[in-house]
PDB file of C-alpha atoms in Angstrom:
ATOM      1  CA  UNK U   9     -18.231   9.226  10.026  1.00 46.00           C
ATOM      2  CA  UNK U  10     -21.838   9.686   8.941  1.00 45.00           C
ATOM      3  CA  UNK U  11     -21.243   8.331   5.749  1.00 47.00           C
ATOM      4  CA  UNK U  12     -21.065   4.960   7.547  1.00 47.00           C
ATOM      5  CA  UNK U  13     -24.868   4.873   7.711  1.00 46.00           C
ATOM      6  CA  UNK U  14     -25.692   6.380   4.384  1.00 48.00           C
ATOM      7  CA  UNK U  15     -23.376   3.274   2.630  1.00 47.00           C
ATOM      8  CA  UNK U  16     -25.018   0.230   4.094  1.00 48.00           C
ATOM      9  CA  UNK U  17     -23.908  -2.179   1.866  1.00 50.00           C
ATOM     10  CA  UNK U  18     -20.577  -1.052   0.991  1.00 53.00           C
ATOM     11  CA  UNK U  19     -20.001  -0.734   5.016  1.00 56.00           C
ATOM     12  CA  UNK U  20     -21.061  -4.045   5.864  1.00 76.00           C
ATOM     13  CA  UNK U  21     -18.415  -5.276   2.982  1.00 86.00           C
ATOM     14  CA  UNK U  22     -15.480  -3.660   5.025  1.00 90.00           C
ATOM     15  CA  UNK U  23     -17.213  -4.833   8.218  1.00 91.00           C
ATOM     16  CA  UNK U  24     -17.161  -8.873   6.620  1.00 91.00           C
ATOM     17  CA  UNK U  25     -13.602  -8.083   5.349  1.00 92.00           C
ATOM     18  CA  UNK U  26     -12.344  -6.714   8.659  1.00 93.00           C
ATOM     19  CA  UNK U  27     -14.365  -9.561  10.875  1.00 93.00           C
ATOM     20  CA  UNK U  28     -12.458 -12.040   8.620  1.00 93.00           C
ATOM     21  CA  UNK U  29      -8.707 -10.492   9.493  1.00 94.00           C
ATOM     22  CA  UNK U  30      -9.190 -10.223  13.031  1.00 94.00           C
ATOM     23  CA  UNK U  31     -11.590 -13.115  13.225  1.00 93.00           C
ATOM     24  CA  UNK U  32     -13.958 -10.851  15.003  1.00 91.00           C
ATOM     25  CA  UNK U  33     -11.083 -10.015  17.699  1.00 93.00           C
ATOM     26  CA  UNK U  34     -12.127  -6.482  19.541  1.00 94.00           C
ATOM     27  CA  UNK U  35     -10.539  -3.478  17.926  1.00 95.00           C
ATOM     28  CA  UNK U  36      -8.463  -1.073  20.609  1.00 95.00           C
ATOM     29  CA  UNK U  37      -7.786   2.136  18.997  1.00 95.00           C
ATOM     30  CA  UNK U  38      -5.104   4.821  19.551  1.00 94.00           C
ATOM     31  CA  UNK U  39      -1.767   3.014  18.498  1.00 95.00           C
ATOM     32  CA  UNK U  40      -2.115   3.816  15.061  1.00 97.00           C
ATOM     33  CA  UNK U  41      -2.487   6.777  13.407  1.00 98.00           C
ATOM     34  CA  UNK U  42      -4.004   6.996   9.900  1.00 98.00           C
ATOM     35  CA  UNK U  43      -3.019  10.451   7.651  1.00 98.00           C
ATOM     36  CA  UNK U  44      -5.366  11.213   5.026  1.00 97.00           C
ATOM     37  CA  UNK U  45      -6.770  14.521   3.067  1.00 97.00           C
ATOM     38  CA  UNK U  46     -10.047  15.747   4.495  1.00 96.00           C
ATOM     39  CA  UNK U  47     -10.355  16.621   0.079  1.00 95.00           C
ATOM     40  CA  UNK U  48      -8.982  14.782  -2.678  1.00 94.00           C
ATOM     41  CA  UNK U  49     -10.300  16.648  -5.656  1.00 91.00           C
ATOM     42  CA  UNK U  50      -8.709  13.558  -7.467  1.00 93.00           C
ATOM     43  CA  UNK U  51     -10.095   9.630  -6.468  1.00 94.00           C
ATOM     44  CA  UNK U  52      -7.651   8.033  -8.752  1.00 94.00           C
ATOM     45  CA  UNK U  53      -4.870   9.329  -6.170  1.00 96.00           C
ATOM     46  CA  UNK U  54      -5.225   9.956  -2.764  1.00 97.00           C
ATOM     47  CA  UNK U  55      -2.578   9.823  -0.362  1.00 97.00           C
ATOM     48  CA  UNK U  56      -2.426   7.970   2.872  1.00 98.00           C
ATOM     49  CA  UNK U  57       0.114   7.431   5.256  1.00 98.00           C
ATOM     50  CA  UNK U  58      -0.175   5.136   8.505  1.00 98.00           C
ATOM     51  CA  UNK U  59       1.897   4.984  11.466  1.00 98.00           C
ATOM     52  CA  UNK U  60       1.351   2.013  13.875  1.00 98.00           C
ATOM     53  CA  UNK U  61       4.666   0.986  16.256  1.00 97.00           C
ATOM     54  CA  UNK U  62       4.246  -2.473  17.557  1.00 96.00           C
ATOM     55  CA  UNK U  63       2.480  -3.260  14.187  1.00 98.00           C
ATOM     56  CA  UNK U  64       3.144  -6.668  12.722  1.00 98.00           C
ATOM     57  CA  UNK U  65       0.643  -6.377   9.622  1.00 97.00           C
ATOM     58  CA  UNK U  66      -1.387  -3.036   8.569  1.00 98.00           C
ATOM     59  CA  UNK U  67      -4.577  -3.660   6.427  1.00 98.00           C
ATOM     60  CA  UNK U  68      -6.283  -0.921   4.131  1.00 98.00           C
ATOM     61  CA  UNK U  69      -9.612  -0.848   3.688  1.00 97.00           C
ATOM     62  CA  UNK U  70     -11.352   1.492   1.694  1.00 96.00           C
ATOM     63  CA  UNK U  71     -15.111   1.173   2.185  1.00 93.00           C
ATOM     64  CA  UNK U  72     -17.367   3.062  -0.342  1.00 93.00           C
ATOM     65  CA  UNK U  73     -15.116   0.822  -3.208  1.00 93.00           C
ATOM     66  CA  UNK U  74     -16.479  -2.066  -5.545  1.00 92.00           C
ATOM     67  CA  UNK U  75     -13.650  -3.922  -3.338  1.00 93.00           C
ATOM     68  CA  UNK U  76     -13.070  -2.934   0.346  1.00 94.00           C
ATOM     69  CA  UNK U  77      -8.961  -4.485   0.667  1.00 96.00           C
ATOM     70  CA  UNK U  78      -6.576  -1.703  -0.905  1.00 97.00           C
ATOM     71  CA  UNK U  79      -3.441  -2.884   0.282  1.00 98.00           C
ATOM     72  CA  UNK U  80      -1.551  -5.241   3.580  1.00 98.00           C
ATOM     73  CA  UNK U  81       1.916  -4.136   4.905  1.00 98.00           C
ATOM     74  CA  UNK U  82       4.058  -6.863   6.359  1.00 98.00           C
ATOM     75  CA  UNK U  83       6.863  -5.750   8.180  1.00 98.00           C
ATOM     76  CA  UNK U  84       9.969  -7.565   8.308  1.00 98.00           C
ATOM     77  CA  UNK U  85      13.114  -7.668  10.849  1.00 97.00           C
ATOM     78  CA  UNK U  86      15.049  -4.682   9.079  1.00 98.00           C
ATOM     79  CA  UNK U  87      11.713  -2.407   9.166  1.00 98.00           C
ATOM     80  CA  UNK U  88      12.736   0.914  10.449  1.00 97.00           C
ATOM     81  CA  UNK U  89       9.286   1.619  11.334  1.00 97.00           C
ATOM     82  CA  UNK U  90       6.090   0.572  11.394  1.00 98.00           C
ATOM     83  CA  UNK U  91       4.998   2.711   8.742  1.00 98.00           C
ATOM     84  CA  UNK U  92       4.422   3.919   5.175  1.00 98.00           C
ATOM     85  CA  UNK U  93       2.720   5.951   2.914  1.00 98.00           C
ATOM     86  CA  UNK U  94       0.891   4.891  -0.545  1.00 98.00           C
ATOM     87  CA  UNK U  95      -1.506   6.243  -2.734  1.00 98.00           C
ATOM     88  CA  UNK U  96      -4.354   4.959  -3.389  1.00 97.00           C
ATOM     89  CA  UNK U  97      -7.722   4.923  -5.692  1.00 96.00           C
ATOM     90  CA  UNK U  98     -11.234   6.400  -4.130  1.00 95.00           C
ATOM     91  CA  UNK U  99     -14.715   5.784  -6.108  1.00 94.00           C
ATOM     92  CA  UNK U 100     -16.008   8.263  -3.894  1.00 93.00           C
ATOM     93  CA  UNK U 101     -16.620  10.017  -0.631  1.00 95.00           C
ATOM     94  CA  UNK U 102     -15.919   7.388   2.150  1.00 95.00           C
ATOM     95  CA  UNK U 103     -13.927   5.965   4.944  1.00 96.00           C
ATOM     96  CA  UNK U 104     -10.282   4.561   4.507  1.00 97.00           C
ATOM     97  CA  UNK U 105      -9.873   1.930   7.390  1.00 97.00           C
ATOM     98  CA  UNK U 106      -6.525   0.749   8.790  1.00 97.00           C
ATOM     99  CA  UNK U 107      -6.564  -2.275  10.880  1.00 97.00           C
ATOM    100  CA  UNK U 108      -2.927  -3.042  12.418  1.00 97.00           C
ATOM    101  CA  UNK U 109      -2.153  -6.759  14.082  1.00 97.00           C
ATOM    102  CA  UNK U 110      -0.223  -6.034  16.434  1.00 97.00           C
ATOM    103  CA  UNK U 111       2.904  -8.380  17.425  1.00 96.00           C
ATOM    104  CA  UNK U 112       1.327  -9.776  21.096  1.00 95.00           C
ATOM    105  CA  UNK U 113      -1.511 -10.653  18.428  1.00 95.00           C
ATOM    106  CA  UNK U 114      -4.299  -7.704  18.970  1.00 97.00           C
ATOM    107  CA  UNK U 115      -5.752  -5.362  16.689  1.00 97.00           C
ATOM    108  CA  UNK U 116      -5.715  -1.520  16.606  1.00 97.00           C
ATOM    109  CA  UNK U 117      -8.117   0.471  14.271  1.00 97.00           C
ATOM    110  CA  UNK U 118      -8.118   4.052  12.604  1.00 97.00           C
ATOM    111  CA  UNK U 119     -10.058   5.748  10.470  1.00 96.00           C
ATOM    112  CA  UNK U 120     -10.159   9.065   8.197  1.00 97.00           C
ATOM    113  CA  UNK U 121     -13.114  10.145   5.959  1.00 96.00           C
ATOM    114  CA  UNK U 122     -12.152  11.420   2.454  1.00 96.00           C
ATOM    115  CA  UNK U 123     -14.481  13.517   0.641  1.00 96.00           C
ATOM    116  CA  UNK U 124     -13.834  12.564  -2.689  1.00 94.00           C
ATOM    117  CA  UNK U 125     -14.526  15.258  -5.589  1.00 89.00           C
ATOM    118  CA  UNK U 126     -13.622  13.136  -8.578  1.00 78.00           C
ATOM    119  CA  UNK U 127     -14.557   9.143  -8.394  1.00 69.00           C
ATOM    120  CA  UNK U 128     -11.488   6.941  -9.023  1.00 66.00           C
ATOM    121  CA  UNK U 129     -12.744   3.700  -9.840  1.00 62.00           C
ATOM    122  CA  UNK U 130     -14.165   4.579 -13.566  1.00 56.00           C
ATOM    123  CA  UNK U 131     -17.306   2.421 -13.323  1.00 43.00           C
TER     124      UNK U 131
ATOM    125  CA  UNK F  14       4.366  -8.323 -19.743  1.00 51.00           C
ATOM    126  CA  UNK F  15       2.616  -4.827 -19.601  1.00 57.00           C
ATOM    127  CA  UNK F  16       4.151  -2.225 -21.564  1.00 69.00           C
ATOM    128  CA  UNK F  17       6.797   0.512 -20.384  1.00 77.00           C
ATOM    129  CA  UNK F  18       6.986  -0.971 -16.773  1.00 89.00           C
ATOM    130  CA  UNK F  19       9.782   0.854 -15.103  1.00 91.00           C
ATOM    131  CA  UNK F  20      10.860   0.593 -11.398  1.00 96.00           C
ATOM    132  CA  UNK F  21      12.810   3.862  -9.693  1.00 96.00           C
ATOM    133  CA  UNK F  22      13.569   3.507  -5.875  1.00 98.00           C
ATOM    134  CA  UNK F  23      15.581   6.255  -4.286  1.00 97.00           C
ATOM    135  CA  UNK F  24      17.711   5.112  -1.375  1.00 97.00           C
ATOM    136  CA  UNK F  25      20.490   7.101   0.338  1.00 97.00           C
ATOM    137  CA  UNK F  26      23.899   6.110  -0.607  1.00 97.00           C
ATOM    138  CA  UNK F  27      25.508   6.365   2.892  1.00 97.00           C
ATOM    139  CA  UNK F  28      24.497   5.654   6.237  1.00 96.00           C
ATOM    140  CA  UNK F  29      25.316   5.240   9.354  1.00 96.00           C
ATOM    141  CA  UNK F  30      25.278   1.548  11.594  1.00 95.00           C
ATOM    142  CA  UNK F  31      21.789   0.710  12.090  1.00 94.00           C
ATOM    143  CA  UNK F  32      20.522   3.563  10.961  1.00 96.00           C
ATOM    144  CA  UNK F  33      17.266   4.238   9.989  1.00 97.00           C
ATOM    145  CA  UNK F  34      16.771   5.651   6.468  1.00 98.00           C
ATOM    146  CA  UNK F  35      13.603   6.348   4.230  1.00 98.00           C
ATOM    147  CA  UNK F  36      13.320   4.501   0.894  1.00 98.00           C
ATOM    148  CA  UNK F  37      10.811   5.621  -1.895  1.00 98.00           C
ATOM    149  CA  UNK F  38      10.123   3.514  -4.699  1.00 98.00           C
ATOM    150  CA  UNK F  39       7.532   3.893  -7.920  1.00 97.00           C
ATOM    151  CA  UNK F  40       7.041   1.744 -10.757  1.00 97.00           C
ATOM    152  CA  UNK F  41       5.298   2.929 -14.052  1.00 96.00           C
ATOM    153  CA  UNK F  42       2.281   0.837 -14.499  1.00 96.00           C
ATOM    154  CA  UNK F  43      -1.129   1.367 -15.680  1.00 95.00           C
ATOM    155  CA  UNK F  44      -3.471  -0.976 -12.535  1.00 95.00           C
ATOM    156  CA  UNK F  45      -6.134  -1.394 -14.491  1.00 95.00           C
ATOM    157  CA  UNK F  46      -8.860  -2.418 -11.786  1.00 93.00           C
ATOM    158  CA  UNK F  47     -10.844  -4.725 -13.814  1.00 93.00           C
ATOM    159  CA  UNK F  48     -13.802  -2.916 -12.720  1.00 91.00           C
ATOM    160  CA  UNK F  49     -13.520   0.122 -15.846  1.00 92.00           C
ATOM    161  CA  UNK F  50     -15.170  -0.496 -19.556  1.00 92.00           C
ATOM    162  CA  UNK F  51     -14.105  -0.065 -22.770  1.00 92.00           C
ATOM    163  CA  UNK F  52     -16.400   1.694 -25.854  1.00 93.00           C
ATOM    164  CA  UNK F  53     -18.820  -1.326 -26.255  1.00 94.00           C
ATOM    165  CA  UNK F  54     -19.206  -1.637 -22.715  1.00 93.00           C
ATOM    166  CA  UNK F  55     -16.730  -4.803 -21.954  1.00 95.00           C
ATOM    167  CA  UNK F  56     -14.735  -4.736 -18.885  1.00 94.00           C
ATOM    168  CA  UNK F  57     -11.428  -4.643 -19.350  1.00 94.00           C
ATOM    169  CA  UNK F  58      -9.382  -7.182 -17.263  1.00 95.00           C
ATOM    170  CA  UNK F  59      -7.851  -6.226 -14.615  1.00 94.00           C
ATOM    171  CA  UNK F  60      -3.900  -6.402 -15.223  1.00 95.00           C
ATOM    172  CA  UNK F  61      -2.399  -5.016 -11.834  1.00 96.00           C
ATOM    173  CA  UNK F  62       0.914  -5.223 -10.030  1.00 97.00           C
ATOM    174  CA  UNK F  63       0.179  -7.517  -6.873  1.00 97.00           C
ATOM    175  CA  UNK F  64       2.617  -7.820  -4.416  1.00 98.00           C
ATOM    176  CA  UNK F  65       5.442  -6.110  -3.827  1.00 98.00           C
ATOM    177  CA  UNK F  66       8.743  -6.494  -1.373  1.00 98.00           C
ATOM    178  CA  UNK F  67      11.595  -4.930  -0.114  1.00 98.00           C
ATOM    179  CA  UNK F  68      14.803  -6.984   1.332  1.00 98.00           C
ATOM    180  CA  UNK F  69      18.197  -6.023   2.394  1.00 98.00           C
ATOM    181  CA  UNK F  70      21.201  -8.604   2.251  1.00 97.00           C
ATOM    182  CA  UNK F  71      18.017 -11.350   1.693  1.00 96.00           C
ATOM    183  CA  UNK F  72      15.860  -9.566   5.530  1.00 97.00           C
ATOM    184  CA  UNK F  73      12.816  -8.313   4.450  1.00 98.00           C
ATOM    185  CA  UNK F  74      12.476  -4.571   5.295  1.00 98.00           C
ATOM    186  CA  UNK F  75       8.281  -4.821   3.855  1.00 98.00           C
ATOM    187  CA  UNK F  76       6.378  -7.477   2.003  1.00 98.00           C
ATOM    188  CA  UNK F  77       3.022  -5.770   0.362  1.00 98.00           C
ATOM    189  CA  UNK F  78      -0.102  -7.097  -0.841  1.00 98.00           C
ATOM    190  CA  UNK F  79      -1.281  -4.995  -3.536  1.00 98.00           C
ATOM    191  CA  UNK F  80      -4.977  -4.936  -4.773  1.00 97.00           C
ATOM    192  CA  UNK F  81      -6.831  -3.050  -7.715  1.00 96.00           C
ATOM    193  CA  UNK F  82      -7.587   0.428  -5.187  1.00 96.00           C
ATOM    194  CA  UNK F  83      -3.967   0.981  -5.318  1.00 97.00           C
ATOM    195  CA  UNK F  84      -2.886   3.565  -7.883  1.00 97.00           C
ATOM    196  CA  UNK F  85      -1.566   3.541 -11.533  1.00 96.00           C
ATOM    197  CA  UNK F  86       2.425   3.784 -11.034  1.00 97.00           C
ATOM    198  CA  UNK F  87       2.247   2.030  -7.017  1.00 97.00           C
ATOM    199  CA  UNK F  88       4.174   4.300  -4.849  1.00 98.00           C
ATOM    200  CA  UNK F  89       5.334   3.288  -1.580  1.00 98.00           C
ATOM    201  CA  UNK F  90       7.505   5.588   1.118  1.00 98.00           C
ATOM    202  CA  UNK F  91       8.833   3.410   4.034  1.00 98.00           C
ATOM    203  CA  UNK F  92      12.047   2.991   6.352  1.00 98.00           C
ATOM    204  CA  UNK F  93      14.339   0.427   7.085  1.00 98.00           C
ATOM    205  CA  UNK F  94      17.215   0.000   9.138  1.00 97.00           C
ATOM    206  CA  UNK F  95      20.724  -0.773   7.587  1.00 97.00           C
ATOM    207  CA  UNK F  96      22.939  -2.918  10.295  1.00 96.00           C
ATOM    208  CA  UNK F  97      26.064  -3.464   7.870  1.00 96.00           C
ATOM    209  CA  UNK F  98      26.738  -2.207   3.874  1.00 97.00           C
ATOM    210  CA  UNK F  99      24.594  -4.186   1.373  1.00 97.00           C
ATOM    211  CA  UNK F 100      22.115  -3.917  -0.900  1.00 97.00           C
ATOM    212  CA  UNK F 101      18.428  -3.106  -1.331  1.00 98.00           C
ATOM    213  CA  UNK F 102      16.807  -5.500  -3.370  1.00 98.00           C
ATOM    214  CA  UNK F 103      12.748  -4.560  -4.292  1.00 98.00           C
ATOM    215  CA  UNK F 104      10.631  -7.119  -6.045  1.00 98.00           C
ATOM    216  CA  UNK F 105       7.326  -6.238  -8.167  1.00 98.00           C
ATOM    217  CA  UNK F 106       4.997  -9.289  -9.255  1.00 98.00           C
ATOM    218  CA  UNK F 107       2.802  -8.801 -11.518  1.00 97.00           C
ATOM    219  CA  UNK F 108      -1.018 -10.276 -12.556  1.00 96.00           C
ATOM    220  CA  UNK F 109       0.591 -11.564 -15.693  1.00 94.00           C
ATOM    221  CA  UNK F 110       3.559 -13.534 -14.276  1.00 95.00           C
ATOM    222  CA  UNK F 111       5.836 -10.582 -14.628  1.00 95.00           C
ATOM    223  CA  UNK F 112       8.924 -10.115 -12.117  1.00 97.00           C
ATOM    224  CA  UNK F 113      10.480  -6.981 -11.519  1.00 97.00           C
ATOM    225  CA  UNK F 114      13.500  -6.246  -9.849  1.00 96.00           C
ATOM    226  CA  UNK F 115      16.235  -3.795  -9.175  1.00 97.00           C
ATOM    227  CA  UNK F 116      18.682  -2.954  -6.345  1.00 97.00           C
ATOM    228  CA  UNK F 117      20.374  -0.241  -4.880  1.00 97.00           C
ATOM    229  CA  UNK F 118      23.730  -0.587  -2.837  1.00 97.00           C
ATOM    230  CA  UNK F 119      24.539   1.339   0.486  1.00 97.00           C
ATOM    231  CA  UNK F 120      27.557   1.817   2.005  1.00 97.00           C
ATOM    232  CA  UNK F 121      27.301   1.630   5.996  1.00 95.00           C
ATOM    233  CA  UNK F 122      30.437   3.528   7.728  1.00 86.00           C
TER     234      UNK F 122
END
């Protein structure tokens, strides 16, 4: 987590993103569960996996990007779970973010840091 | 339409009333960001798949918004629950206007 600090700008872009989902709502944490690797040696694809029951909507957010949103789940009435796994592009080491809504309307956070060996963004 | 885009889910035949099963679906396509360069230092456009969705007998199972920090060829692993036989149907859109489809049919019993 003490990359937070050392990405300022890039931070404060997930922190604007997430502030406009949850229209600055307070974020409980411990209903979802956010699976990343602590290495990717490759940030073109990392894999992540969430798990968040009583989840509505799950944001990514990835926050050492050019652009923080990496994906939104919306689960539907035949959902066998709310969860899934992707895989997703990292320009570096940094924080993936899930925010879940959850169906009475809060929000639940995780987070993971990824140290990233290979950027995956091609800037 | 991008070139060589090619959708392959794998759902389980057979299942079980309301059983839950896990789906996994990939489609070939190259997500380029719109943040890379070429040679002379142009960016290239971005030209990505953007939303994607899964239904069964016209219920959505997962509806996802896709944006350029997903990778090339989008994966996605999820589950769903199958109340009756039917069939999957998964939706790609694409930047350029593009739909793709394809469907898989289970038989519940």
């Amino acid at each position: 987590l003490a990359s937070l600090s050392s990405l300022p700008a890039f931070a404060s872009l997930t922190d604007d993103a997430i502030a406009t989902l949850t229209g600055g709502a307070d974020l409980g944490e411990g209903a979802i569960t956010l699976t990343a690797p602590e290495i990717a040696e490759n940030g073109n694809t990392v894999p992540i996996e969430f798990d968040a029951p009583g989840a509505a909507e799950v944001t990514l957010f990835a926050d050492g990007n050019p652009v923080p949103s990496v994906a939104t789940f919306k689960f539907g009435p035949l959902s066998g779970s709310r969860s899934a796994s992707t895989r997703i592009r990292l320009a570096g080491t940094q924080n993936v973010v899930a925010i879940a809504k959850m169906e009475d309307g809060s929000f639940q956070m995780a987070k993971a840091n990824v140290k990233v060996t290979i950027g995956g963004c091609g800037g | 339409m991008a070139s060589g885009v090619k959708p392959r889910v794998k759902v389980p035949k057979k299942a079980s009333v309301g059983e839950t099963i896990t789906i996994k679906t990939l489609i070939s396509h190259k997500m380029e960001s719109g943040q890379r360069k070429d040679d002379d230092g142009n960016i290239i456009p971005r030209s990505i798949i953007n939303r994607f969705t899964a239904d069964f007998n016209g219920q959505n199972v997962v509806d996802v918004t896709l944006e350029p920090a997903i990778s090339t060829n989008p994966y996605f692993q999820f589950e769903a629950v199958v109340p009756e036989s039917g069939e999957f149907k998964f939706t790609w859109y694409d930047d350029d206007g593009s739909v793709y489809d394809t469907s898989k049919k289970i038989t519940v019993g």
